[in-house]
Every structure is written in structure tokens, then in C-alpha cells.
């Protein structure tokens, strides 16, 4: 009887423990189901998930990009022409975010505007900056909260940023938009990067945030802005918040902050091997073509770009051993004729026609440069794109101009080279497509073909240059 009572007590104790366990489990499940998930309204959710392969979805196109342009009603009238160079009504998607409602009628040719939300509640303690940095940092959040469908990338830029949209689409199309990406580039001036960090995607040059990263970013952004109240710019603040999420900058060198003073000729004539995506600070720099206004220059470059976006500003090197000539072609922009044999390593360096953005000093920069020599015999002869003469997908013409170096060399080899009036660059209609940029980058090869119009002395006034893909085992130098 004693043994039976002990078994009964143990069994009762087991029942009590089991009942307590199931009660705790039930309460836990009840608590879990009654909690509201941290989520956004249904209009803000993706129709696809991050685990879905990007290969099962159509390629990225212009409709998948939402632009957020940092603007001001005070500067828009002056800067709208820059945006209208690349904006395509009813095709491009995005908004200009302004500080107040404009008094005048907003032009139909411009991106539509939205007045930014009030930011007076946020802290800003950078003594040399402007509180507008908070408003600019929040553009990505306010763009996200519009809840627009089918957005893969949020692209930020300034109202004096010129985007080259087809190239931008091709660059972003290389990446899986279902992953968290922060894509852009930093400053050309080392001093700027030391202040604002190399990991920051500069807002003037533009940067892109993938939708999954935007989901995480907008959740923490407002609180994060107060944590980084001491930072100067909106792009700095966004970088700090993206860093808290753990996402680094994916650098694409076709985004150009253009943190330089002076002529950007050297920078553009030796463009990196990457698609041209953006140009910034066009308001602060002289025209890229010396005989035009800034807007005329940009339209001329855009004319070439529209014909062959991927090849624009891409540099090729040619040699004419019979005349000891070296030729650098920056397609759609300029040709440099060296009346001597120069190496590709030298020609791919930028002539330093500029100084640093902040201190107006001679560097350093984030790329190699070479000095502009006062002796004209140590400088090439320059030719600039001449769309009037002829420009199509097969041929482009470049006319000699003296407005950059302003001096001529009296040596015999220079006198012969100076008889050249024009270069005609032929590509035979072979476009530099997006497929080129998916492969490992390689410069195109080119060859010099004597022209048919002779000006005497065995030198042609028009020199034809053929640009084409390199053959197997072919090098830049013959």
C-alpha cells in the first residue's frame, strides 16, 4: 500500500509538470500570434523575396529605377536644364525634392517635384554645414514611403548632376537587386575622402540603394540621423546609417563627383575603363568643349552618347610607326596627337588640368595624373568632337582646336603633325553594348589609316582611325 501511494504521488507530480509545460507553451504561442510584425504597409512590400533568384526575373530596365533628386526652389530655374538633358517624361521615374513649394509654374519637361517633410525636430550640430543635409538624407526614406510598385533601385543625385541613364541601368543590371547593395563612388580629391571617408558614396555623383537595403535603412534612418548629428552632409549621414546595417560601398568608377577646380578635360580625356554614369558640379566648372557654353557642351557630349552609350569617353591608343605618332582617342570627346612614341601607361594618365576641390591645391587625387607642361613641345596636339562635320554610329569627326594649350611647338615633327586638321574615327557601327561590360574589361584596339586629302609634305589633313575589338594576341603597341 505504501508503494502504491508513492507511485500515485510521482504520477501526480508528473501531471502537474506536464500541465505547467503545456500552459507555458500555449501562452508563448498566444503571445507570438498576437504581436504585430514590424512591417510596412502592403504597398511597400516586395512582390518577390530575397531568396528568389534574379535570373527568374526580367533584366533591370529604366522602369525599375526611382530617382530622388536633391533640389531647391531657389536653384531649380538655373539648374533645370541639366536634369532635362537626361530626364525622359513618362519614361524616367522620380522626383525633385525641394525645400518649399515653388511660386512659378513647374515645367512639364522637368521631373515632378515634391516638397520635403519638415526636419526641424532633428538635431544638427555641424557648425560649418547646413541643416538641409537632414532633408537630403531623408530623400531615400520619403521616396520609399511613396510605395511605388516595381522599384528595384533608389537612385540619389543632385540638381546639378547629369545622369547617363542607359549606362546606369547597365551598371545596376550587373547586380542582384534582391540583395542589399549600396553602389556609387567617392571623391576624386584625397582631401575630401579623408574628411568624408572613402566608404561614402558621394551624393553629387549619385548613388544607388537596392530595395532590400532601403527596407532596412528607412527603419533606422530617423533615429540614426540624430546619432550622427555632427556629420556635415546628407550622403555622409546615409553612409553612417548603411554602415550600421553592415553594408559596404560597392564602388563603380563611372559615377563622378567631380570634386575638382579648373578644367575637367584631363579627367574626361583619360576616363577609367567603366561606363560613364554621371557628372556632377557642372555649375562650378568651365565647359568641357572650349568653344561652347556649358549646356551646349553637355548637349554635344549627349549627342555622341545617344549614338553609342557604352563607348562614350572610352580611351583607345593608336600608333603610326611611319611617322612616329601616338594617338589617344577618347570616343565622343577628344583626340590627342603625340608627334612622338608615347607608351599606353603614359597616355592613360590624366593631364592635371585641375586642382583639388577644397584647397585648390595640386593634389593628391585618387588616380594618377601627369603635369601640364609649359613647353608646348612636350604636349600633344588636341582635337575635339565636331558634330557639325558628321557624327553617327559609324564615324565621328574631331577638329583641331588651340584653346586649351594656347601655344604651338616649332619643331619639325610638330610642324608636320600640325598640318592635320581633323581626325575621323570609324567604328563600323559596332556598338559598345552592355555585354562588353559583363566581360573582363579591355580597351579596344585601333589602327591609323592614311586619309585621302593631302595638304602637302606627305601628311594628310584628315586622318582616319579605325577602332575595333582586339584580336587574339594583339597588344596596344605594334
Short mmCIF file of C-alpha atoms in Angstrom, two decimals:
data_model
loop_
_atom_site.label_atom_id
_atom_site.label_comp_id
_atom_site.label_asym_id
_atom_site.label_seq_id
_atom_site.Cartn_x
_atom_site.Cartn_y
_atom_site.Cartn_z
CA UNK A 1 0.00 0.00 0.00
CA UNK A 2 2.92 2.30 0.75
CA UNK A 3 4.48 1.56 -2.67
CA UNK A 4 1.16 2.32 -4.40
CA UNK A 5 0.88 5.69 -2.66
CA UNK A 6 4.44 6.62 -3.73
CA UNK A 7 3.63 5.76 -7.37
CA UNK A 8 0.48 7.81 -7.18
CA UNK A 9 2.38 10.84 -5.79
CA UNK A 10 5.01 10.58 -8.52
CA UNK A 11 2.34 10.30 -11.20
CA UNK A 12 0.53 13.36 -9.80
CA UNK A 13 3.77 15.34 -9.80
CA UNK A 14 4.39 14.33 -13.44
CA UNK A 15 0.90 15.51 -14.41
CA UNK A 16 1.46 18.88 -12.73
CA UNK A 17 4.81 19.38 -14.53
CA UNK A 18 3.29 18.38 -17.89
CA UNK A 19 0.34 20.69 -17.39
CA UNK A 20 2.66 23.57 -16.48
CA UNK A 21 4.79 22.93 -19.58
CA UNK A 22 1.80 22.94 -21.94
CA UNK A 23 0.40 26.08 -20.27
CA UNK A 24 3.71 27.90 -20.86
CA UNK A 25 3.86 26.67 -24.45
CA UNK A 26 0.27 27.80 -25.08
CA UNK A 27 0.94 31.25 -23.61
CA UNK A 28 4.09 31.61 -25.73
CA UNK A 29 2.23 30.73 -28.92
CA UNK A 30 -0.64 33.03 -27.98
CA UNK A 31 1.80 35.89 -27.35
CA UNK A 32 3.56 35.27 -30.69
CA UNK A 33 0.37 35.32 -32.74
CA UNK A 34 -0.98 38.46 -31.08
CA UNK A 35 2.15 40.55 -31.73
CA UNK A 36 2.08 42.79 -34.80
CA UNK A 37 5.06 42.14 -37.08
CA UNK A 38 7.43 45.03 -37.77
CA UNK A 39 6.49 45.60 -41.36
CA UNK A 40 5.47 48.25 -43.81
CA UNK A 41 2.07 48.74 -45.41
CA UNK A 42 1.24 46.25 -48.12
CA UNK A 43 2.01 48.83 -50.82
CA UNK A 44 5.61 48.96 -49.60
CA UNK A 45 6.27 45.24 -49.62
CA UNK A 46 8.11 43.49 -52.41
CA UNK A 47 6.22 41.07 -54.55
CA UNK A 48 9.41 39.00 -54.69
CA UNK A 49 11.60 37.84 -51.85
CA UNK A 50 15.33 37.99 -51.40
CA UNK A 51 15.69 34.23 -51.81
CA UNK A 52 14.30 34.35 -55.32
CA UNK A 53 16.96 34.23 -57.98
CA UNK A 54 17.32 37.35 -60.07
CA UNK A 55 17.62 35.04 -63.07
CA UNK A 56 13.91 34.22 -62.78
CA UNK A 57 13.02 37.90 -63.20
CA UNK A 58 13.33 40.14 -66.26
CA UNK A 59 16.55 42.17 -66.63
CA UNK A 60 16.70 45.53 -64.92
CA UNK A 61 15.42 48.36 -67.11
CA UNK A 62 14.76 52.06 -66.71
CA UNK A 63 11.33 51.47 -65.17
CA UNK A 64 12.94 49.74 -62.19
CA UNK A 65 14.80 52.91 -61.13
CA UNK A 66 13.30 55.62 -58.92
CA UNK A 67 15.32 58.85 -58.89
CA UNK A 68 15.42 61.13 -55.88
CA UNK A 69 16.91 64.46 -56.94
CA UNK A 70 18.01 66.85 -54.20
CA UNK A 71 16.85 70.28 -55.29
CA UNK A 72 15.83 73.71 -54.13
CA UNK A 73 13.22 76.09 -55.48
CA UNK A 74 15.87 78.84 -55.47
CA UNK A 75 18.31 76.96 -57.70
CA UNK A 76 15.94 74.99 -59.90
CA UNK A 77 15.43 77.63 -62.59
CA UNK A 78 19.18 77.77 -63.11
CA UNK A 79 19.75 74.01 -62.94
CA UNK A 80 16.67 72.50 -64.54
CA UNK A 81 18.39 72.33 -67.94
CA UNK A 82 20.91 69.86 -66.53
CA UNK A 83 18.19 67.48 -65.37
CA UNK A 84 16.23 67.90 -68.58
CA UNK A 85 19.26 66.65 -70.53
CA UNK A 86 18.68 63.15 -69.22
CA UNK A 87 15.10 63.15 -67.91
CA UNK A 88 12.56 61.45 -70.21
CA UNK A 89 8.95 62.38 -69.32
CA UNK A 90 6.65 59.37 -68.93
CA UNK A 91 9.67 57.04 -69.08
CA UNK A 92 12.04 58.01 -66.27
CA UNK A 93 10.56 57.73 -62.77
CA UNK A 94 11.42 60.00 -59.88
CA UNK A 95 11.00 63.37 -58.23
CA UNK A 96 12.87 66.54 -57.42
CA UNK A 97 12.66 67.02 -53.64
CA UNK A 98 12.52 70.74 -52.86
CA UNK A 99 12.56 72.75 -49.66
CA UNK A 100 9.38 74.75 -50.35
CA UNK A 101 6.54 74.95 -52.83
CA UNK A 102 7.65 76.87 -55.94
CA UNK A 103 5.88 80.12 -56.78
CA UNK A 104 6.19 79.73 -60.56
CA UNK A 105 4.64 77.04 -62.75
CA UNK A 106 6.72 73.90 -62.68
CA UNK A 107 7.94 72.97 -66.21
CA UNK A 108 6.44 69.85 -67.76
CA UNK A 109 9.83 68.93 -69.19
CA UNK A 110 11.32 68.60 -65.71
CA UNK A 111 10.92 65.77 -63.20
CA UNK A 112 7.85 66.39 -60.98
CA UNK A 113 8.56 67.91 -57.59
CA UNK A 114 7.65 67.00 -54.01
CA UNK A 115 8.15 69.27 -51.03
CA UNK A 116 10.26 67.51 -48.42
CA UNK A 117 8.86 66.87 -44.95
CA UNK A 118 9.73 69.21 -42.10
CA UNK A 119 13.01 68.28 -40.37
CA UNK A 120 13.06 70.85 -37.57
CA UNK A 121 12.75 68.12 -34.93
CA UNK A 122 16.08 66.56 -35.94
CA UNK A 123 19.38 67.53 -34.37
CA UNK A 124 22.18 69.04 -36.50
CA UNK A 125 25.40 70.13 -34.80
CA UNK A 126 27.92 70.53 -37.66
CA UNK A 127 28.99 74.16 -37.24
CA UNK A 128 30.19 74.64 -40.82
CA UNK A 129 27.33 72.80 -42.55
CA UNK A 130 23.67 73.33 -43.38
CA UNK A 131 20.59 71.71 -41.87
CA UNK A 132 19.47 70.90 -45.41
CA UNK A 133 21.71 67.84 -45.09
CA UNK A 134 18.99 66.21 -42.97
CA UNK A 135 16.38 66.82 -45.65
CA UNK A 136 18.65 65.40 -48.33
CA UNK A 137 19.48 62.32 -46.27
CA UNK A 138 15.78 61.58 -45.83
CA UNK A 139 15.02 61.59 -49.57
CA UNK A 140 15.59 57.84 -49.79
CA UNK A 141 13.15 57.28 -46.91
CA UNK A 142 10.49 59.59 -48.31
CA UNK A 143 10.91 58.05 -51.76
CA UNK A 144 10.45 54.59 -50.27
CA UNK A 145 7.35 55.64 -48.36
CA UNK A 146 5.64 56.67 -51.59
CA UNK A 147 5.01 52.95 -52.02
CA UNK A 148 5.54 52.88 -55.78
CA UNK A 149 5.44 49.47 -57.41
CA UNK A 150 8.21 47.65 -59.23
CA UNK A 151 11.12 49.64 -57.78
CA UNK A 152 14.41 47.78 -57.64
CA UNK A 153 16.79 50.70 -57.11
CA UNK A 154 16.54 54.08 -55.41
CA UNK A 155 18.96 56.44 -57.17
CA UNK A 156 20.00 59.63 -55.40
CA UNK A 157 21.55 62.67 -57.09
CA UNK A 158 21.72 66.48 -57.03
CA UNK A 159 20.02 69.01 -59.27
CA UNK A 160 23.39 69.73 -60.91
CA UNK A 161 24.06 66.05 -61.61
CA UNK A 162 23.84 64.83 -65.20
CA UNK A 163 23.00 61.12 -65.34
CA UNK A 164 23.67 58.89 -68.31
CA UNK A 165 20.71 56.66 -67.69
CA UNK A 166 21.27 53.78 -70.13
CA UNK A 167 24.74 53.22 -68.72
CA UNK A 168 23.37 53.49 -65.18
CA UNK A 169 20.80 50.79 -65.97
CA UNK A 170 23.53 48.54 -67.38
CA UNK A 171 25.74 49.05 -64.33
CA UNK A 172 22.95 48.26 -61.86
CA UNK A 173 21.83 45.36 -64.03
CA UNK A 174 25.07 43.54 -63.16
CA UNK A 175 23.93 43.21 -59.54
CA UNK A 176 21.23 41.10 -57.90
CA UNK A 177 18.65 43.66 -56.85
CA UNK A 178 17.28 41.16 -54.30
CA UNK A 179 20.41 41.67 -52.23
CA UNK A 180 21.43 44.67 -50.15
CA UNK A 181 23.63 46.92 -52.29
CA UNK A 182 24.97 50.44 -51.79
CA UNK A 183 26.56 51.46 -55.10
CA UNK A 184 28.40 54.64 -56.07
CA UNK A 185 31.83 56.21 -55.86
CA UNK A 186 33.79 58.63 -53.73
CA UNK A 187 35.61 61.88 -54.41
CA UNK A 188 38.45 62.45 -56.85
CA UNK A 189 40.26 64.57 -54.24
CA UNK A 190 42.04 62.68 -51.45
CA UNK A 191 41.45 65.54 -49.00
CA UNK A 192 37.69 65.15 -49.43
CA UNK A 193 37.82 61.41 -48.82
CA UNK A 194 39.93 61.88 -45.70
CA UNK A 195 37.23 64.19 -44.33
CA UNK A 196 34.13 62.34 -45.51
CA UNK A 197 35.57 58.78 -45.66
CA UNK A 198 36.45 56.59 -48.63
CA UNK A 199 33.48 54.35 -47.95
CA UNK A 200 30.97 57.14 -48.61
CA UNK A 201 29.10 57.20 -51.91
CA UNK A 202 29.07 60.89 -52.74
CA UNK A 203 25.58 62.23 -53.36
CA UNK A 204 26.52 64.66 -56.12
CA UNK A 205 28.00 61.90 -58.21
CA UNK A 206 24.92 59.88 -57.37
CA UNK A 207 24.45 56.55 -55.66
CA UNK A 208 22.00 53.65 -55.79
CA UNK A 209 20.39 51.70 -52.96
CA UNK A 210 18.72 48.39 -53.68
CA UNK A 211 15.19 47.81 -52.43
CA UNK A 212 16.14 45.29 -49.70
CA UNK A 213 18.70 47.73 -48.30
CA UNK A 214 16.13 50.52 -48.44
CA UNK A 215 13.75 48.38 -46.35
CA UNK A 216 16.37 48.13 -43.60
CA UNK A 217 17.60 51.69 -43.97
CA UNK A 218 14.27 53.50 -43.66
CA UNK A 219 13.50 51.57 -40.48
CA UNK A 220 16.51 53.05 -38.64
CA UNK A 221 17.15 56.25 -40.58
CA UNK A 222 15.43 58.87 -38.44
CA UNK A 223 16.98 57.69 -35.20
CA UNK A 224 20.31 57.28 -36.97
CA UNK A 225 20.25 60.88 -38.20
CA UNK A 226 20.19 62.12 -34.62
CA UNK A 227 23.06 59.79 -33.71
CA UNK A 228 25.14 61.37 -36.46
CA UNK A 229 24.04 64.96 -35.95
CA UNK A 230 27.65 66.15 -36.19
CA UNK A 231 28.20 64.91 -39.75
CA UNK A 232 28.28 67.54 -42.48
CA UNK A 233 26.41 66.13 -45.49
CA UNK A 234 23.37 64.04 -46.25
CA UNK A 235 25.46 61.46 -48.11
CA UNK A 236 27.75 61.16 -45.06
CA UNK A 237 24.76 60.51 -42.83
CA UNK A 238 23.33 57.89 -45.18
CA UNK A 239 26.72 56.17 -45.30
CA UNK A 240 26.89 56.11 -41.50
CA UNK A 241 23.45 54.50 -41.29
CA UNK A 242 24.23 51.97 -44.04
CA UNK A 243 27.39 51.10 -42.12
CA UNK A 244 25.26 50.32 -39.05
CA UNK A 245 23.39 47.79 -41.19
CA UNK A 246 26.76 46.30 -42.17
CA UNK A 247 26.67 47.01 -45.90
CA UNK A 248 29.87 48.38 -47.53
CA UNK A 249 30.15 50.60 -50.58
CA UNK A 250 30.28 48.79 -53.91
CA UNK A 251 32.38 51.17 -55.98
CA UNK A 252 31.63 51.89 -59.62
CA UNK A 253 34.08 54.37 -61.13
CA UNK A 254 31.63 55.71 -63.72
CA UNK A 255 29.92 57.78 -61.01
CA UNK A 256 31.75 61.13 -60.99
CA UNK A 257 31.56 63.52 -58.06
CA UNK A 258 33.96 65.81 -59.99
CA UNK A 259 35.48 67.30 -56.84
CA UNK A 260 37.96 69.40 -58.79
CA UNK A 261 38.54 73.05 -59.65
CA UNK A 262 39.55 74.14 -63.12
CA UNK A 263 39.13 72.26 -66.38
CA UNK A 264 37.89 68.67 -66.29
CA UNK A 265 39.50 67.99 -69.69
CA UNK A 266 42.25 65.79 -68.28
CA UNK A 267 39.79 63.76 -66.25
CA UNK A 268 37.43 63.06 -69.16
CA UNK A 269 40.13 62.51 -71.79
CA UNK A 270 41.53 59.64 -69.68
CA UNK A 271 38.26 58.22 -68.39
CA UNK A 272 38.53 54.98 -66.39
CA UNK A 273 37.50 51.76 -68.07
CA UNK A 274 33.90 51.90 -66.91
CA UNK A 275 30.63 53.16 -68.38
CA UNK A 276 30.07 56.89 -67.95
CA UNK A 277 27.25 57.10 -65.37
CA UNK A 278 27.19 60.67 -64.04
CA UNK A 279 28.87 64.08 -63.97
CA UNK A 280 28.47 66.48 -61.06
CA UNK A 281 29.43 70.09 -60.29
CA UNK A 282 28.71 71.19 -63.84
CA UNK A 283 27.75 74.59 -62.39
CA UNK A 284 31.23 75.15 -60.96
CA UNK A 285 33.43 74.15 -63.88
CA UNK A 286 34.17 75.58 -67.33
CA UNK A 287 32.55 73.95 -70.38
CA UNK A 288 34.02 70.59 -71.39
CA UNK A 289 34.25 71.82 -75.00
CA UNK A 290 36.30 75.04 -75.09
CA UNK A 291 34.28 76.95 -77.72
CA UNK A 292 30.82 76.24 -76.26
CA UNK A 293 28.71 77.15 -73.26
CA UNK A 294 28.34 74.53 -70.55
CA UNK A 295 24.89 73.41 -71.64
CA UNK A 296 25.98 73.34 -75.30
CA UNK A 297 28.97 71.21 -74.30
CA UNK A 298 26.84 68.75 -72.40
CA UNK A 299 24.36 68.50 -75.26
CA UNK A 300 27.21 67.80 -77.67
CA UNK A 301 28.53 65.02 -75.43
CA UNK A 302 24.98 63.72 -75.04
CA UNK A 303 24.61 63.61 -78.83
CA UNK A 304 27.57 61.26 -79.07
CA UNK A 305 26.38 59.31 -76.03
CA UNK A 306 22.95 58.69 -77.53
CA UNK A 307 24.60 57.01 -80.52
CA UNK A 308 26.86 54.68 -78.52
CA UNK A 309 26.41 54.98 -74.72
CA UNK A 310 28.85 52.28 -73.71
CA UNK A 311 31.72 53.62 -75.81
CA UNK A 312 31.40 57.25 -74.67
CA UNK A 313 34.72 58.56 -73.28
CA UNK A 314 36.35 55.14 -73.64
CA UNK A 315 40.02 55.54 -74.47
CA UNK A 316 41.90 53.73 -77.24
CA UNK A 317 45.56 54.02 -78.28
CA UNK A 318 46.88 54.04 -81.85
CA UNK A 319 50.39 54.15 -83.32
CA UNK A 320 51.71 55.26 -86.70
CA UNK A 321 55.27 53.97 -86.82
CA UNK A 322 55.91 55.50 -90.25
CA UNK A 323 55.56 58.99 -88.75
CA UNK A 324 56.40 58.14 -85.11
CA UNK A 325 52.93 59.20 -83.96
CA UNK A 326 50.97 58.11 -80.93
CA UNK A 327 47.25 58.83 -80.79
CA UNK A 328 44.81 58.68 -77.88
CA UNK A 329 41.10 58.62 -78.73
CA UNK A 330 38.51 59.37 -76.06
CA UNK A 331 35.45 58.46 -78.11
CA UNK A 332 32.79 61.13 -78.36
CA UNK A 333 35.04 63.78 -76.85
CA UNK A 334 38.67 64.30 -77.87
CA UNK A 335 41.71 63.02 -79.78
CA UNK A 336 45.29 63.68 -78.67
CA UNK A 337 48.06 63.50 -81.27
CA UNK A 338 51.62 62.97 -79.94
CA UNK A 339 54.35 63.57 -82.56
CA UNK A 340 56.48 61.00 -80.74
CA UNK A 341 56.06 57.44 -79.48
CA UNK A 342 54.35 57.54 -76.09
CA UNK A 343 53.54 54.48 -74.01
CA UNK A 344 49.97 53.43 -73.16
CA UNK A 345 50.93 53.73 -69.49
CA UNK A 346 51.63 57.42 -70.01
CA UNK A 347 48.60 58.10 -72.19
CA UNK A 348 46.17 56.55 -69.73
CA UNK A 349 47.21 59.09 -67.07
CA UNK A 350 45.09 62.23 -66.77
CA UNK A 351 46.65 65.56 -67.61
CA UNK A 352 46.26 67.60 -64.45
CA UNK A 353 44.20 70.42 -65.89
CA UNK A 354 42.58 70.86 -62.48
CA UNK A 355 43.18 71.32 -58.76
CA UNK A 356 41.58 69.88 -55.65
CA UNK A 357 38.04 70.90 -54.71
CA UNK A 358 38.55 72.25 -51.21
CA UNK A 359 42.04 73.76 -51.04
CA UNK A 360 42.69 74.43 -54.75
CA UNK A 361 45.98 72.54 -54.45
CA UNK A 362 47.81 70.25 -56.88
CA UNK A 363 46.64 67.03 -55.28
CA UNK A 364 46.79 64.33 -54.32
CA UNK A 365 43.99 62.65 -56.26
CA UNK A 366 42.62 59.13 -56.21
CA UNK A 367 44.05 58.43 -59.67
CA UNK A 368 47.38 59.04 -61.38
CA UNK A 369 47.98 62.38 -63.08
CA UNK A 370 50.70 63.98 -65.19
CA UNK A 371 51.63 67.63 -65.26
CA UNK A 372 50.65 70.06 -67.98
CA UNK A 373 54.00 71.27 -69.32
CA UNK A 374 54.65 74.91 -70.15
CA UNK A 375 56.76 73.78 -73.12
CA UNK A 376 54.26 73.08 -75.96
CA UNK A 377 56.74 70.61 -77.49
CA UNK A 378 56.05 68.28 -74.56
CA UNK A 379 52.28 68.35 -75.02
CA UNK A 380 50.06 66.61 -77.59
CA UNK A 381 48.02 68.41 -80.26
CA UNK A 382 44.34 68.43 -79.32
CA UNK A 383 41.22 67.73 -81.39
CA UNK A 384 37.63 67.96 -80.15
CA UNK A 385 34.43 66.32 -81.33
CA UNK A 386 32.82 68.25 -84.18
CA UNK A 387 29.22 67.00 -84.58
CA UNK A 388 28.63 69.50 -87.38
CA UNK A 389 31.14 67.74 -89.60
CA UNK A 390 29.50 64.39 -89.07
CA UNK A 391 28.56 62.09 -86.23
CA UNK A 392 26.83 58.72 -86.45
CA UNK A 393 27.21 55.19 -85.20
CA UNK A 394 29.88 54.51 -87.80
CA UNK A 395 32.00 57.64 -87.79
CA UNK A 396 32.80 60.64 -85.60
CA UNK A 397 34.88 63.67 -86.52
CA UNK A 398 37.33 65.59 -84.31
CA UNK A 399 38.57 69.06 -85.25
CA UNK A 400 41.81 70.66 -84.15
CA UNK A 401 41.49 73.43 -81.53
CA UNK A 402 44.09 75.57 -79.81
CA UNK A 403 42.02 76.88 -76.91
CA UNK A 404 43.43 74.51 -74.26
CA UNK A 405 47.23 74.69 -74.51
CA UNK A 406 47.24 78.01 -76.44
CA UNK A 407 50.83 77.54 -77.64
CA UNK A 408 52.43 75.78 -80.61
CA UNK A 409 55.75 73.97 -80.95
CA UNK A 410 58.15 74.97 -83.73
CA UNK A 411 59.93 71.63 -84.11
CA UNK A 412 59.85 69.90 -87.48
CA UNK A 413 57.91 66.87 -86.22
CA UNK A 414 55.29 69.17 -84.75
CA UNK A 415 55.04 71.29 -87.89
CA UNK A 416 54.22 68.18 -89.89
CA UNK A 417 51.66 66.98 -87.32
CA UNK A 418 50.06 70.41 -87.15
CA UNK A 419 49.05 70.04 -90.80
CA UNK A 420 46.44 67.54 -89.62
CA UNK A 421 43.15 69.41 -89.43
CA UNK A 422 40.81 66.61 -88.47
CA UNK A 423 40.56 63.02 -87.26
CA UNK A 424 37.79 60.75 -88.44
CA UNK A 425 37.22 57.83 -86.07
CA UNK A 426 35.45 54.83 -87.57
CA UNK A 427 33.77 52.06 -85.58
CA UNK A 428 31.80 50.47 -88.45
CA UNK A 429 28.58 50.60 -86.44
CA UNK A 430 29.77 48.07 -83.85
CA UNK A 431 28.14 49.37 -80.67
CA UNK A 432 29.86 49.00 -77.32
CA UNK A 433 26.96 47.14 -75.73
CA UNK A 434 26.22 46.12 -72.15
CA UNK A 435 27.67 42.69 -72.94
CA UNK A 436 31.14 44.29 -73.14
CA UNK A 437 30.91 45.39 -69.51
CA UNK A 438 29.88 41.97 -68.24
CA UNK A 439 33.18 40.58 -69.52
CA UNK A 440 36.57 41.40 -68.08
CA UNK A 441 37.33 44.99 -69.16
CA UNK A 442 39.73 45.53 -72.05
CA UNK A 443 40.46 48.55 -74.19
CA UNK A 444 39.63 48.37 -77.87
CA UNK A 445 42.45 48.34 -80.38
CA UNK A 446 42.81 50.83 -83.20
CA UNK A 447 44.86 51.49 -86.27
CA UNK A 448 45.71 54.57 -88.30
CA UNK A 449 44.67 54.67 -91.96
CA UNK A 450 46.06 57.47 -94.11
CA UNK A 451 43.47 59.95 -95.32
CA UNK A 452 42.88 60.89 -98.94
CA UNK A 453 43.09 64.68 -98.70
CA UNK A 454 46.75 65.68 -98.64
CA UNK A 455 47.89 69.12 -97.58
CA UNK A 456 51.46 68.60 -98.76
CA UNK A 457 54.61 67.28 -97.18
CA UNK A 458 53.33 63.73 -97.06
CA UNK A 459 50.93 64.46 -94.22
CA UNK A 460 47.17 64.14 -94.56
CA UNK A 461 44.84 66.90 -93.41
CA UNK A 462 42.28 64.24 -92.47
CA UNK A 463 43.49 61.10 -90.70
CA UNK A 464 41.22 58.07 -90.41
CA UNK A 465 41.40 55.90 -87.34
CA UNK A 466 39.65 52.53 -87.06
CA UNK A 467 38.54 51.34 -83.59
CA UNK A 468 37.67 47.67 -83.15
CA UNK A 469 37.88 44.80 -80.66
CA UNK A 470 41.42 43.50 -80.25
CA UNK A 471 42.36 40.26 -81.97
CA UNK A 472 43.87 37.32 -80.07
CA UNK A 473 47.46 38.04 -79.00
CA UNK A 474 47.18 41.67 -80.20
CA UNK A 475 48.57 44.42 -77.97
CA UNK A 476 48.14 48.19 -77.87
CA UNK A 477 51.71 48.74 -79.16
CA UNK A 478 52.62 47.28 -82.56
#
